[in-house]
PDB file of C-alpha atoms in Angstrom:
ATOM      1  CA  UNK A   1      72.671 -90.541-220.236  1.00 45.00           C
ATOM      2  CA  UNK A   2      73.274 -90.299-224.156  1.00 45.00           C
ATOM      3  CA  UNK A   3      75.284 -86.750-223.297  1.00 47.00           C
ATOM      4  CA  UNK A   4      77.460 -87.724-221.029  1.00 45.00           C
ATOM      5  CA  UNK A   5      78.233 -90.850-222.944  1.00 46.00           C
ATOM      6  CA  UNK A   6      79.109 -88.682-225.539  1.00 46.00           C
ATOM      7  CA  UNK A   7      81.070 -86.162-223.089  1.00 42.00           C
ATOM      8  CA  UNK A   8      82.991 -89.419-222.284  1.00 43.00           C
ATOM      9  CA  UNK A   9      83.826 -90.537-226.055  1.00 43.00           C
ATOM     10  CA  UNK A  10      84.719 -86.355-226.443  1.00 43.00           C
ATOM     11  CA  UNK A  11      87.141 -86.334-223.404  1.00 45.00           C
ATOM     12  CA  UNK A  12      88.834 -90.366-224.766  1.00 45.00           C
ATOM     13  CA  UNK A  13      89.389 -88.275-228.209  1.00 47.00           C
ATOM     14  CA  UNK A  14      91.050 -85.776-226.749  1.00 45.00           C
ATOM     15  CA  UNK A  15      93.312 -87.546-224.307  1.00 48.00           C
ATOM     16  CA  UNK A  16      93.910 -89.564-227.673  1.00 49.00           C
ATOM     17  CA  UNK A  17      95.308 -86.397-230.031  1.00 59.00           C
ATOM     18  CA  UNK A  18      97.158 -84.851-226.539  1.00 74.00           C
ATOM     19  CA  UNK A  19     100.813 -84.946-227.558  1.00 80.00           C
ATOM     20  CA  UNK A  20     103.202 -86.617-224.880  1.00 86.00           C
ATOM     21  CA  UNK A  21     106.232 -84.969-224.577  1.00 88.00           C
ATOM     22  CA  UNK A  22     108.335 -87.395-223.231  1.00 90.00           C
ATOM     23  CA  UNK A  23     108.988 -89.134-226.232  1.00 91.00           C
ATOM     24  CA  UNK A  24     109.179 -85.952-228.592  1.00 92.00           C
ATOM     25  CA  UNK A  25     112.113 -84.658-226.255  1.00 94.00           C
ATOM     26  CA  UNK A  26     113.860 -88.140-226.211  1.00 94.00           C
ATOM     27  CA  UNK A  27     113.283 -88.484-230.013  1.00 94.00           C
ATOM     28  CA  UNK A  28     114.087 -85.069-230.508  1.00 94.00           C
ATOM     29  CA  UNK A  29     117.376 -84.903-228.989  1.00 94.00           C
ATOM     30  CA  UNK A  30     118.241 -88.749-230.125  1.00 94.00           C
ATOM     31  CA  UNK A  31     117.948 -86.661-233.922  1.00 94.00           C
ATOM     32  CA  UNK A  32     119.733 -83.740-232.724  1.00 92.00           C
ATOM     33  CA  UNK A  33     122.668 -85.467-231.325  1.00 92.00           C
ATOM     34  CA  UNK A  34     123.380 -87.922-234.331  1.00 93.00           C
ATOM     35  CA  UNK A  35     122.992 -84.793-236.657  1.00 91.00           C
ATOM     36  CA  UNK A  36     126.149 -83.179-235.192  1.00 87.00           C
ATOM     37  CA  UNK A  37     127.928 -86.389-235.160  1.00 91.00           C
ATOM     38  CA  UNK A  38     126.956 -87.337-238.809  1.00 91.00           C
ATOM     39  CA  UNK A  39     127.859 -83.529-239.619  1.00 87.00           C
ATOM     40  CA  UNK A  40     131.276 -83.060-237.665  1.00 86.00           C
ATOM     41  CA  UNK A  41     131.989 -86.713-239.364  1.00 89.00           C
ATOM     42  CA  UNK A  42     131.585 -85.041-242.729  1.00 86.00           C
ATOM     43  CA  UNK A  43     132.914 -81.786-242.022  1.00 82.00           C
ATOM     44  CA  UNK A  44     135.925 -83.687-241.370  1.00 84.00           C
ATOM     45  CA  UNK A  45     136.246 -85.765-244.012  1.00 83.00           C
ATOM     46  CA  UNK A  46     135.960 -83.131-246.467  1.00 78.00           C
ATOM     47  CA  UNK A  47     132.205 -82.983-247.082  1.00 78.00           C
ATOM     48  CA  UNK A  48     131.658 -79.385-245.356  1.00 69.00           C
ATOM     49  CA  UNK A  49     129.931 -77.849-247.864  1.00 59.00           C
ATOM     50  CA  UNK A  50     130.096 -74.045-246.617  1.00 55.00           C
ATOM     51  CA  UNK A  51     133.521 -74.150-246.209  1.00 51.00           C
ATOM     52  CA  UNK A  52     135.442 -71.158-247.364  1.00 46.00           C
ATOM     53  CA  UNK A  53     138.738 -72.077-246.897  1.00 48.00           C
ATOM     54  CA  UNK A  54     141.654 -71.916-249.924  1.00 46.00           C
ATOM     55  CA  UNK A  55     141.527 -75.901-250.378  1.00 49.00           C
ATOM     56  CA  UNK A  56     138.080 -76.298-250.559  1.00 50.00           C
ATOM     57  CA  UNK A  57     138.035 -73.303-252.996  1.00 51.00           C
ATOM     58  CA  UNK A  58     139.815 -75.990-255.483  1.00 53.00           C
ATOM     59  CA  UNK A  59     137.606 -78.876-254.899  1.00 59.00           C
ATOM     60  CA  UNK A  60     134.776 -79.435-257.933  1.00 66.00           C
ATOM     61  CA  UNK A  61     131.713 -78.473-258.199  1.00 71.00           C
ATOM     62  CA  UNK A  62     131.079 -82.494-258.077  1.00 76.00           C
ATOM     63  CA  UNK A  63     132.288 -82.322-254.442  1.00 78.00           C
ATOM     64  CA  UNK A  64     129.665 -79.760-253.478  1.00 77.00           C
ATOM     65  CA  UNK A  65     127.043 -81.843-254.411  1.00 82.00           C
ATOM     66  CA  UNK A  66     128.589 -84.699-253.026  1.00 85.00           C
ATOM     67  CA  UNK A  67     128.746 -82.506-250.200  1.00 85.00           C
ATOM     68  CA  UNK A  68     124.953 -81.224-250.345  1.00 85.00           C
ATOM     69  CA  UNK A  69     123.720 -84.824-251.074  1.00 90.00           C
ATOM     70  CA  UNK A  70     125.479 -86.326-247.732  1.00 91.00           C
ATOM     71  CA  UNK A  71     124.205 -83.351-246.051  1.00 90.00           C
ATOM     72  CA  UNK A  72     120.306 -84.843-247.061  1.00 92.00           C
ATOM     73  CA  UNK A  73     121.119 -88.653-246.341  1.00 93.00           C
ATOM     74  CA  UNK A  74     122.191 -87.526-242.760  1.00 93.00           C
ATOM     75  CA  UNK A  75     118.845 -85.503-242.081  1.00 94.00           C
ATOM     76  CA  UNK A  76     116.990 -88.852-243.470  1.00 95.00           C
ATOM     77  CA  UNK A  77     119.079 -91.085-240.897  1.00 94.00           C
ATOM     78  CA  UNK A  78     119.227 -88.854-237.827  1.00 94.00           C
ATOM     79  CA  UNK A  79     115.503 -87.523-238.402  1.00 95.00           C
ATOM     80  CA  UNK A  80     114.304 -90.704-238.720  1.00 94.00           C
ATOM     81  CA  UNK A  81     116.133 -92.308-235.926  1.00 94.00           C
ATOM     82  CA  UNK A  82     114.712 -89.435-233.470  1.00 94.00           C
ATOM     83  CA  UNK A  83     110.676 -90.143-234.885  1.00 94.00           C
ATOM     84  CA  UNK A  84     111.448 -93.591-235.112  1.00 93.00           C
ATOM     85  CA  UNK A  85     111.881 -92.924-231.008  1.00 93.00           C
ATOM     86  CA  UNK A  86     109.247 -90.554-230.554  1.00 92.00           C
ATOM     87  CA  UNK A  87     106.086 -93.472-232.075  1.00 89.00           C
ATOM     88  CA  UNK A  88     107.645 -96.222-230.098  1.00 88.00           C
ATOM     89  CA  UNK A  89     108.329 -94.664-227.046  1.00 87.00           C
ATOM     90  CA  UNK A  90     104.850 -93.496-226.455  1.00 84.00           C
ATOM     91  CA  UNK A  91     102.147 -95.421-224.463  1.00 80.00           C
ATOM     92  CA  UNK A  92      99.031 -96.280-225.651  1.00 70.00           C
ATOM     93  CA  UNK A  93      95.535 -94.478-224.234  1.00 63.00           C
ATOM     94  CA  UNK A  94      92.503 -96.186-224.944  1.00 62.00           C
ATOM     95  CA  UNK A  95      91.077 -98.110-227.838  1.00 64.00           C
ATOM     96  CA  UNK A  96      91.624 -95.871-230.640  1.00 69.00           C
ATOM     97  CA  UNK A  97      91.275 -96.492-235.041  1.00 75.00           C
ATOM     98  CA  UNK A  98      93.905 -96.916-236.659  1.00 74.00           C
ATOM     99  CA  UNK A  99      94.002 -93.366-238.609  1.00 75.00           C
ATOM    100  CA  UNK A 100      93.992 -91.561-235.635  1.00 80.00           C
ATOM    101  CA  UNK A 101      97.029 -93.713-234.067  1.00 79.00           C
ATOM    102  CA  UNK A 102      98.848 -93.369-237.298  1.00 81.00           C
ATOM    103  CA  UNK A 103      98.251 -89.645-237.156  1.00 84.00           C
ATOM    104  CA  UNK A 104      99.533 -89.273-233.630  1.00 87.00           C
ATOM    105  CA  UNK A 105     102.195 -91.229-234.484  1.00 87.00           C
ATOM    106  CA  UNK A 106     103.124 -88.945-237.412  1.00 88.00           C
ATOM    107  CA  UNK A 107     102.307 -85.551-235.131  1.00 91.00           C
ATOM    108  CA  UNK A 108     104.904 -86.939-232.600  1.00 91.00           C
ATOM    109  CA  UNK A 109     107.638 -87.270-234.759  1.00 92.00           C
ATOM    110  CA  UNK A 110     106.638 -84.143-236.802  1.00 93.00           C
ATOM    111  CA  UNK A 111     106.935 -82.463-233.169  1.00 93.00           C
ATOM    112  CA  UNK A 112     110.037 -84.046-232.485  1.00 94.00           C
ATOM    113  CA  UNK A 113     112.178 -83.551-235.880  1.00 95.00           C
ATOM    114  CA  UNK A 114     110.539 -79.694-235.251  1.00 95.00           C
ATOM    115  CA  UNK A 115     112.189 -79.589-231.644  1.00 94.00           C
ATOM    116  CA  UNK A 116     115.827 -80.955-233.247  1.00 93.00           C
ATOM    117  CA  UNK A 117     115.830 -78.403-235.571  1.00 93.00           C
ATOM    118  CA  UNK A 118     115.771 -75.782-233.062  1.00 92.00           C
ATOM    119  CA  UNK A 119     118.116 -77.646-230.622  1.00 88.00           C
ATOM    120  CA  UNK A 120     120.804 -77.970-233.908  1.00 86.00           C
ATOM    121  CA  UNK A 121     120.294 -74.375-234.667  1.00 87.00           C
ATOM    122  CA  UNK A 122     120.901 -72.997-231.117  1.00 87.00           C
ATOM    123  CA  UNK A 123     124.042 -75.449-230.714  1.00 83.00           C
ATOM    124  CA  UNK A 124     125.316 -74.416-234.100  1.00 79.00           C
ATOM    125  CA  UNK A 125     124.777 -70.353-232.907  1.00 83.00           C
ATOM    126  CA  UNK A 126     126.589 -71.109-229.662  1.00 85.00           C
ATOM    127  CA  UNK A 127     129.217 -73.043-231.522  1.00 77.00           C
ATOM    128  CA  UNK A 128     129.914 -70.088-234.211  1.00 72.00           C
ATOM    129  CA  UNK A 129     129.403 -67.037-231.137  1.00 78.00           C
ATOM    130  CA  UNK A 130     132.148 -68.852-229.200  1.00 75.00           C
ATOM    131  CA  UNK A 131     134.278 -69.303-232.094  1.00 65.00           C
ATOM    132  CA  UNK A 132     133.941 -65.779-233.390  1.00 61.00           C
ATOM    133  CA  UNK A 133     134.272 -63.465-230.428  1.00 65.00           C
ATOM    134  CA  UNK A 134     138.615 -64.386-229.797  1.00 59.00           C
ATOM    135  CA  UNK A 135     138.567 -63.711-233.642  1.00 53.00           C
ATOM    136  CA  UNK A 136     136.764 -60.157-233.108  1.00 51.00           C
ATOM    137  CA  UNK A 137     138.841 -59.772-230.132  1.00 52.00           C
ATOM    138  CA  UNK A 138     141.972 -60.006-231.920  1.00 52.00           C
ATOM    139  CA  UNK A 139     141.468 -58.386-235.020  1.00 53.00           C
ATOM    140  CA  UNK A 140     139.056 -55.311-234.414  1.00 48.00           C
ATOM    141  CA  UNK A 141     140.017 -54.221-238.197  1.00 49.00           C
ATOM    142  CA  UNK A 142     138.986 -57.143-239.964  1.00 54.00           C
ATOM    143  CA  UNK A 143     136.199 -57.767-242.202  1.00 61.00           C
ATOM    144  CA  UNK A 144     133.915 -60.033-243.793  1.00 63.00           C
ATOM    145  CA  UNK A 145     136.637 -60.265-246.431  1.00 67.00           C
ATOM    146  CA  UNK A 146     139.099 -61.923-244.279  1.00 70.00           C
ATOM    147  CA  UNK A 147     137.765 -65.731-244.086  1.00 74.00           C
ATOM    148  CA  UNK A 148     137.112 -65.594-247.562  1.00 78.00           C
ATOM    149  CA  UNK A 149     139.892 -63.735-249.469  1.00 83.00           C
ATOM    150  CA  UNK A 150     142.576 -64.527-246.564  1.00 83.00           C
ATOM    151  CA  UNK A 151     144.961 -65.914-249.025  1.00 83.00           C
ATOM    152  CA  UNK A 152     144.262 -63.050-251.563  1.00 86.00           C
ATOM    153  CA  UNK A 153     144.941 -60.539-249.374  1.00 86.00           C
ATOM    154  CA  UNK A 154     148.182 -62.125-248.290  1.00 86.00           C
ATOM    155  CA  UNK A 155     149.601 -62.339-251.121  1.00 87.00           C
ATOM    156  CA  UNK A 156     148.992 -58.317-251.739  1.00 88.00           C
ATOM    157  CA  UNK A 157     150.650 -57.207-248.913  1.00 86.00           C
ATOM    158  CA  UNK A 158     153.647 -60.061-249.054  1.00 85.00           C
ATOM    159  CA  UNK A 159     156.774 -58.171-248.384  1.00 80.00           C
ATOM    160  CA  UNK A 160     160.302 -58.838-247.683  1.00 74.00           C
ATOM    161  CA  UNK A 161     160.983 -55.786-246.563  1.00 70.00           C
ATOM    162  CA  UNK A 162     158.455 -54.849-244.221  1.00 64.00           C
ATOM    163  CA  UNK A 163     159.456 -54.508-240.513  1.00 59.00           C
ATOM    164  CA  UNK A 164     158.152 -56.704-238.241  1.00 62.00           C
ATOM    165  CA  UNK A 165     156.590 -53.994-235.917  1.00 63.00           C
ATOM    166  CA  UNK A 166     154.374 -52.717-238.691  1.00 70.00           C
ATOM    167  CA  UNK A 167     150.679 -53.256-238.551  1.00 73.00           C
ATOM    168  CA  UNK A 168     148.897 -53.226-241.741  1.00 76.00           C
ATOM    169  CA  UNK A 169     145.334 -54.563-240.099  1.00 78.00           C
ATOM    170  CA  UNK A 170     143.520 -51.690-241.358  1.00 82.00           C
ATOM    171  CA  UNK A 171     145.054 -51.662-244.687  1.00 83.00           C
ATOM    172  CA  UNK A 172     143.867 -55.140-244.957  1.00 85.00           C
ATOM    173  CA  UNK A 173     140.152 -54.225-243.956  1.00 85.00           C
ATOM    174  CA  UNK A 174     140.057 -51.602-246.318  1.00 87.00           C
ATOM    175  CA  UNK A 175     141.680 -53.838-249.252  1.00 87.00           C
ATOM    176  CA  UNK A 176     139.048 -56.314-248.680  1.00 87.00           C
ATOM    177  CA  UNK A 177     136.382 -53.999-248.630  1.00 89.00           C
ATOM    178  CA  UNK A 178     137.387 -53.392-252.477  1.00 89.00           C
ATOM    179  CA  UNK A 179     138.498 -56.542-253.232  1.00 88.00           C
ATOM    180  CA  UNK A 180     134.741 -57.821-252.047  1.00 87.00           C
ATOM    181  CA  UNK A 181     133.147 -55.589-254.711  1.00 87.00           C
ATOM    182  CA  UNK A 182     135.381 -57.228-257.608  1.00 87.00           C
ATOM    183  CA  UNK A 183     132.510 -59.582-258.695  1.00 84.00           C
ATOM    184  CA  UNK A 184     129.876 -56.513-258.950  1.00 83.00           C
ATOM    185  CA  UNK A 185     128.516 -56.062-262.730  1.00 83.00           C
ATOM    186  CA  UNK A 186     130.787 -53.068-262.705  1.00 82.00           C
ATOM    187  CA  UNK A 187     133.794 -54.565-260.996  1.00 84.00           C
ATOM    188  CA  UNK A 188     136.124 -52.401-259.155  1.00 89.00           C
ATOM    189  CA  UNK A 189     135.876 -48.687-259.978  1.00 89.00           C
ATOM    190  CA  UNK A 190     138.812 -46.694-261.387  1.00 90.00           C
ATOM    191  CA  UNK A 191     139.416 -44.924-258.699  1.00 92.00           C
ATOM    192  CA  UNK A 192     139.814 -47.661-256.032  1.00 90.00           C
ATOM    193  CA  UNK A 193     141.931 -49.853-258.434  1.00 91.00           C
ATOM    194  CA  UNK A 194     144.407 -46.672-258.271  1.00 92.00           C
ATOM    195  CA  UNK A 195     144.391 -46.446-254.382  1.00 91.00           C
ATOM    196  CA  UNK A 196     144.739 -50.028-254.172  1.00 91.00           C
ATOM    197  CA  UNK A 197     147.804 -49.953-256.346  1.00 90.00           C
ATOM    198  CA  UNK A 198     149.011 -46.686-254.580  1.00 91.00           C
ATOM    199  CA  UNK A 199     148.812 -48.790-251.164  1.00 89.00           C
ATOM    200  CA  UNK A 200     150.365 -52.029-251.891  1.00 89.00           C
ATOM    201  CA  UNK A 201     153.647 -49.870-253.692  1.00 88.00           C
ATOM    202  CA  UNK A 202     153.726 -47.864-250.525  1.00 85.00           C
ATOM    203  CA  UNK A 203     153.512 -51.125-248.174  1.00 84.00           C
ATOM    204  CA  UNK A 204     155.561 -53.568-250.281  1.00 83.00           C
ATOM    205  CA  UNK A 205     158.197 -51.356-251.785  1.00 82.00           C
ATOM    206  CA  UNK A 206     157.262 -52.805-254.961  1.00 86.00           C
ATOM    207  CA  UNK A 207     157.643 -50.058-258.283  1.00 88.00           C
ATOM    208  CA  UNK A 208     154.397 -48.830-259.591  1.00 89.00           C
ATOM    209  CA  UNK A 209     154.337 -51.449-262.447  1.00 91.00           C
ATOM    210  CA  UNK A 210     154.941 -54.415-260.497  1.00 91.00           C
ATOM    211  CA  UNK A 211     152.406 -53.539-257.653  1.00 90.00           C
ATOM    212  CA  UNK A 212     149.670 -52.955-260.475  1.00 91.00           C
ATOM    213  CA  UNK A 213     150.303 -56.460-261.805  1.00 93.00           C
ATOM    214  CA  UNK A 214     149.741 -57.939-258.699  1.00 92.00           C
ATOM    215  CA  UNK A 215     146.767 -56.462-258.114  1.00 92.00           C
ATOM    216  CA  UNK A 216     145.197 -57.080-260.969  1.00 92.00           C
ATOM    217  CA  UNK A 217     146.250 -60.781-260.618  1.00 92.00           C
ATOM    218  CA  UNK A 218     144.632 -60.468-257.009  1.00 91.00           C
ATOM    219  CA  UNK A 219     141.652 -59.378-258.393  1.00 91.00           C
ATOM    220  CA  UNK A 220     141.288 -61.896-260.486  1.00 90.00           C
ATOM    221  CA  UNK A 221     141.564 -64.451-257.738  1.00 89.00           C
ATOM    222  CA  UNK A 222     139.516 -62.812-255.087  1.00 89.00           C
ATOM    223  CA  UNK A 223     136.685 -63.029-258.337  1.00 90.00           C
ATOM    224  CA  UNK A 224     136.844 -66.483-259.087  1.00 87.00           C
ATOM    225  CA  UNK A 225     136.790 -67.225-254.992  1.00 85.00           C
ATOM    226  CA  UNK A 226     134.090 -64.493-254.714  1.00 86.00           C
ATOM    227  CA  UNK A 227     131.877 -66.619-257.722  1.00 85.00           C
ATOM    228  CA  UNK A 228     133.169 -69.978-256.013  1.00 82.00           C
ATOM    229  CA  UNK A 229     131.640 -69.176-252.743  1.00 81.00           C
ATOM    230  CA  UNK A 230     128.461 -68.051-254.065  1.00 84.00           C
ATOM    231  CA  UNK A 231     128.449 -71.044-255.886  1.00 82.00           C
ATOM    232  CA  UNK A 232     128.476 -73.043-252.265  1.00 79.00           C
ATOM    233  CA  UNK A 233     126.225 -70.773-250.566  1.00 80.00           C
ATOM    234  CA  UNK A 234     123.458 -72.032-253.087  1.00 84.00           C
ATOM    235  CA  UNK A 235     124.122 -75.468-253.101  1.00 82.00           C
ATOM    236  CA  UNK A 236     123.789 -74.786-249.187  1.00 82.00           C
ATOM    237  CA  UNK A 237     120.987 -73.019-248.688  1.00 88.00           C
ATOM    238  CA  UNK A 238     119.315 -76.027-251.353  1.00 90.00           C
ATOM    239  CA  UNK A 239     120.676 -78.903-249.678  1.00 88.00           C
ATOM    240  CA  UNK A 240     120.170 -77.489-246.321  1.00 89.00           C
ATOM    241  CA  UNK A 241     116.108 -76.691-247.449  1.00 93.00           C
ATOM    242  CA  UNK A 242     115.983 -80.165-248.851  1.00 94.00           C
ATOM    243  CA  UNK A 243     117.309 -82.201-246.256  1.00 93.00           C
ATOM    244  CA  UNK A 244     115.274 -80.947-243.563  1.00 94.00           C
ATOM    245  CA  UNK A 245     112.260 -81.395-246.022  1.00 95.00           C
ATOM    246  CA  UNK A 246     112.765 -84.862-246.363  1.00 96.00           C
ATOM    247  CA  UNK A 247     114.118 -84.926-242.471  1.00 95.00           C
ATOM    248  CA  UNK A 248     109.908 -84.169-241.648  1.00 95.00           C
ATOM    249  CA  UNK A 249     108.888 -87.053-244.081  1.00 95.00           C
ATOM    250  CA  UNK A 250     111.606 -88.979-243.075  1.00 95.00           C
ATOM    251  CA  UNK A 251     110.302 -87.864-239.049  1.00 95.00           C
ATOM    252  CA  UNK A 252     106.668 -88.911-239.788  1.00 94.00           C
ATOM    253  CA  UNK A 253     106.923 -92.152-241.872  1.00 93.00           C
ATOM    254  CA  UNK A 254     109.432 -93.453-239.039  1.00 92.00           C
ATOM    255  CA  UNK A 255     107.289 -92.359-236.281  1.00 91.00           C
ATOM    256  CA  UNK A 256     104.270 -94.438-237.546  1.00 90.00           C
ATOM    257  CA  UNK A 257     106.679 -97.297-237.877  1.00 88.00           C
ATOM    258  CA  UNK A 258     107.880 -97.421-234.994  1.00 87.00           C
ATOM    259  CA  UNK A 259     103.963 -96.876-233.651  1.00 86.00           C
ATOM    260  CA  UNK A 260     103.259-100.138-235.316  1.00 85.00           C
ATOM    261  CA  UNK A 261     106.349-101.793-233.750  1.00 82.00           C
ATOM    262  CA  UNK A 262     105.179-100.464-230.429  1.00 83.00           C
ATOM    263  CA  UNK A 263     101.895-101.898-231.409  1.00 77.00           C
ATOM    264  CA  UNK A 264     103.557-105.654-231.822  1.00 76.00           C
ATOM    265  CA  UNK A 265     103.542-105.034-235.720  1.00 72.00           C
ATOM    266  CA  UNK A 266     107.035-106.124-237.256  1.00 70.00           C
ATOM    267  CA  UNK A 267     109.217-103.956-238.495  1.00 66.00           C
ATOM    268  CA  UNK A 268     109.459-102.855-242.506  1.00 63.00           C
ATOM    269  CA  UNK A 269     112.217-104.406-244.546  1.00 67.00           C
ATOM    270  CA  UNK A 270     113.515-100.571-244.678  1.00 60.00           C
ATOM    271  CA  UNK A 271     113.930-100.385-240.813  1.00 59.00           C
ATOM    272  CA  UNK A 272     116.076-103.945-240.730  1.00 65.00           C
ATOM    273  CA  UNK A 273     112.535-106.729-240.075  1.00 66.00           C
ATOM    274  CA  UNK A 274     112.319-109.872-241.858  1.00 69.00           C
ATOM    275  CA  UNK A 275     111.085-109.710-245.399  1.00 66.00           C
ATOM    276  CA  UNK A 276     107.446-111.504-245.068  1.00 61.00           C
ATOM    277  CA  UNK A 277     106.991-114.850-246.822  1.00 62.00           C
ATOM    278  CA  UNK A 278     104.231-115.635-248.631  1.00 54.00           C
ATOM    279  CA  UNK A 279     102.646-118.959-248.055  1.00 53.00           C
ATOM    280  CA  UNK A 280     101.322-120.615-251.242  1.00 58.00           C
ATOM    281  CA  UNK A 281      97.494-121.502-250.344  1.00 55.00           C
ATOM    282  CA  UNK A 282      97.456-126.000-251.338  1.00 52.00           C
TER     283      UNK A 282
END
């Protein structure tokens, strides 16, 4: 009798710690679907931190944080919105303590801020395949130089003269190529400074003199944007790291909240309840 009492009390406890997925997916992709909103929203209103683009090349270094720090407030709002909906949308099973409810709370909306992350990352990947392949298409010759020194390489090759029927993609690729390695220790080599200059005097028609001095101003630029992008790709890959850090703690402490709203708890003054009152004892 005493075994399968306790056979009983086993199976409860597990039935108890199963995870039901219901919630998790409806939490999951209520998180997932206010992340791209709050990140499009940002993106464009300026706040798109791995842009690479000639304006946000002049924005501040106050901007990318600005940028990086919006970037954590909307994995706090969105991941905690989606566990928020994975605790209260569950169903209760059996008389249970309250650490283990608080725990399955937390798993749930652990699970569910796990799920969004992979749901974001796949739309994000379909987003940037799709937007990629007419570029690809297009422009076989280009490289990875051409969304970030675009305007560099522009201005090397800016002729007057130059027919119209005159394609210059692959002396573009190859420019960039060179022009990527201008932030090296070493810098650009002697020898490819030479054949750059060679190649913009014999596509420009500029004299030898004049197509050295604007290389060497081009260099100079396609350094500082070279530096400026690293410079975003850091505060990126940090604020990206943080904010889905404090998306799972956001995930989990929202999750048991809304468990204990689900529970007929109130809310916390955090999540929009009533401040409690305290009644003076007479």
């Amino acid at each position: 009798m005493d075994n399968e009492h306790g056979l009983a009390v086993s199976t409860d406890n597990r039935t108890g710690l199963r995870l039901q997925w219901s919630p998790v997916f409806a939490g999951a992709l209520a998180a997932a679907a206010l992340s791209v909103i709050l990140i499009g929203f940002g993106t464009a209103v300026g706040l798109g931190v791995s842009s690479s683009s000639p304006s946000w090349r002049d924005a501040s270094s106050a901007l990318a944080l600005l940028s990086g720090l919006y970037l954590i407030l909307q994995a706090l709002v969105s991941f905690g919105v989606g566990g928020y909906i994975a605790g209260r949308a569950q169903r209760m099973i059996g008389a249970t303590s309250a650490d283990e409810i608080e725990g399955r709370d937390g798993l749930h909306g652990l699970t569910a801020w796990a799920l969004a992350i992979i749901v974001s990352a796949a739309i994000v990947a379909l987003v940037g395949l799709s937007a990629a392949r007419p570029l690809v298409q297009s422009r076989p010759s280009a490289t990875a130089a051409e969304p970030l020194l675009s305007a560099e390489l522009d201005r090397l090759y800016r002729s007057i003269r130059r027919p119209a029927n005159i394609d210059i993609g692959y002396e573009r690729a190859e420019a960039g190529r060179i022009l990527l390695t201008s932030s090296s220790r070493s810098g650009i080599n002697t020898e490819d400074h030479s054949y750059l200059i060679q190649q913009v005097a014999s596509a420009t028609g500029l004299a030898a003199a004049e197509a050295e001095k604007r290389v060497d101003s081009v260099i100079g630029d396609a350094r500082v944007a070279i530096q400026t992008s690293r410079r975003s790709a850091v505060i990126l890959a940090f604020s990206v790291a943080a904010a889905l850090l404090f998306g799972a703690v956001a995930a989990w402490a929202a999750s048991c909240a809304g468990g204990r709203h689900r529970d007929g708890a109130a809310l916390p003054e955090w999540m929009g309840g009533k401040p409690t009152t305290v009644v003076p004892v007479v």
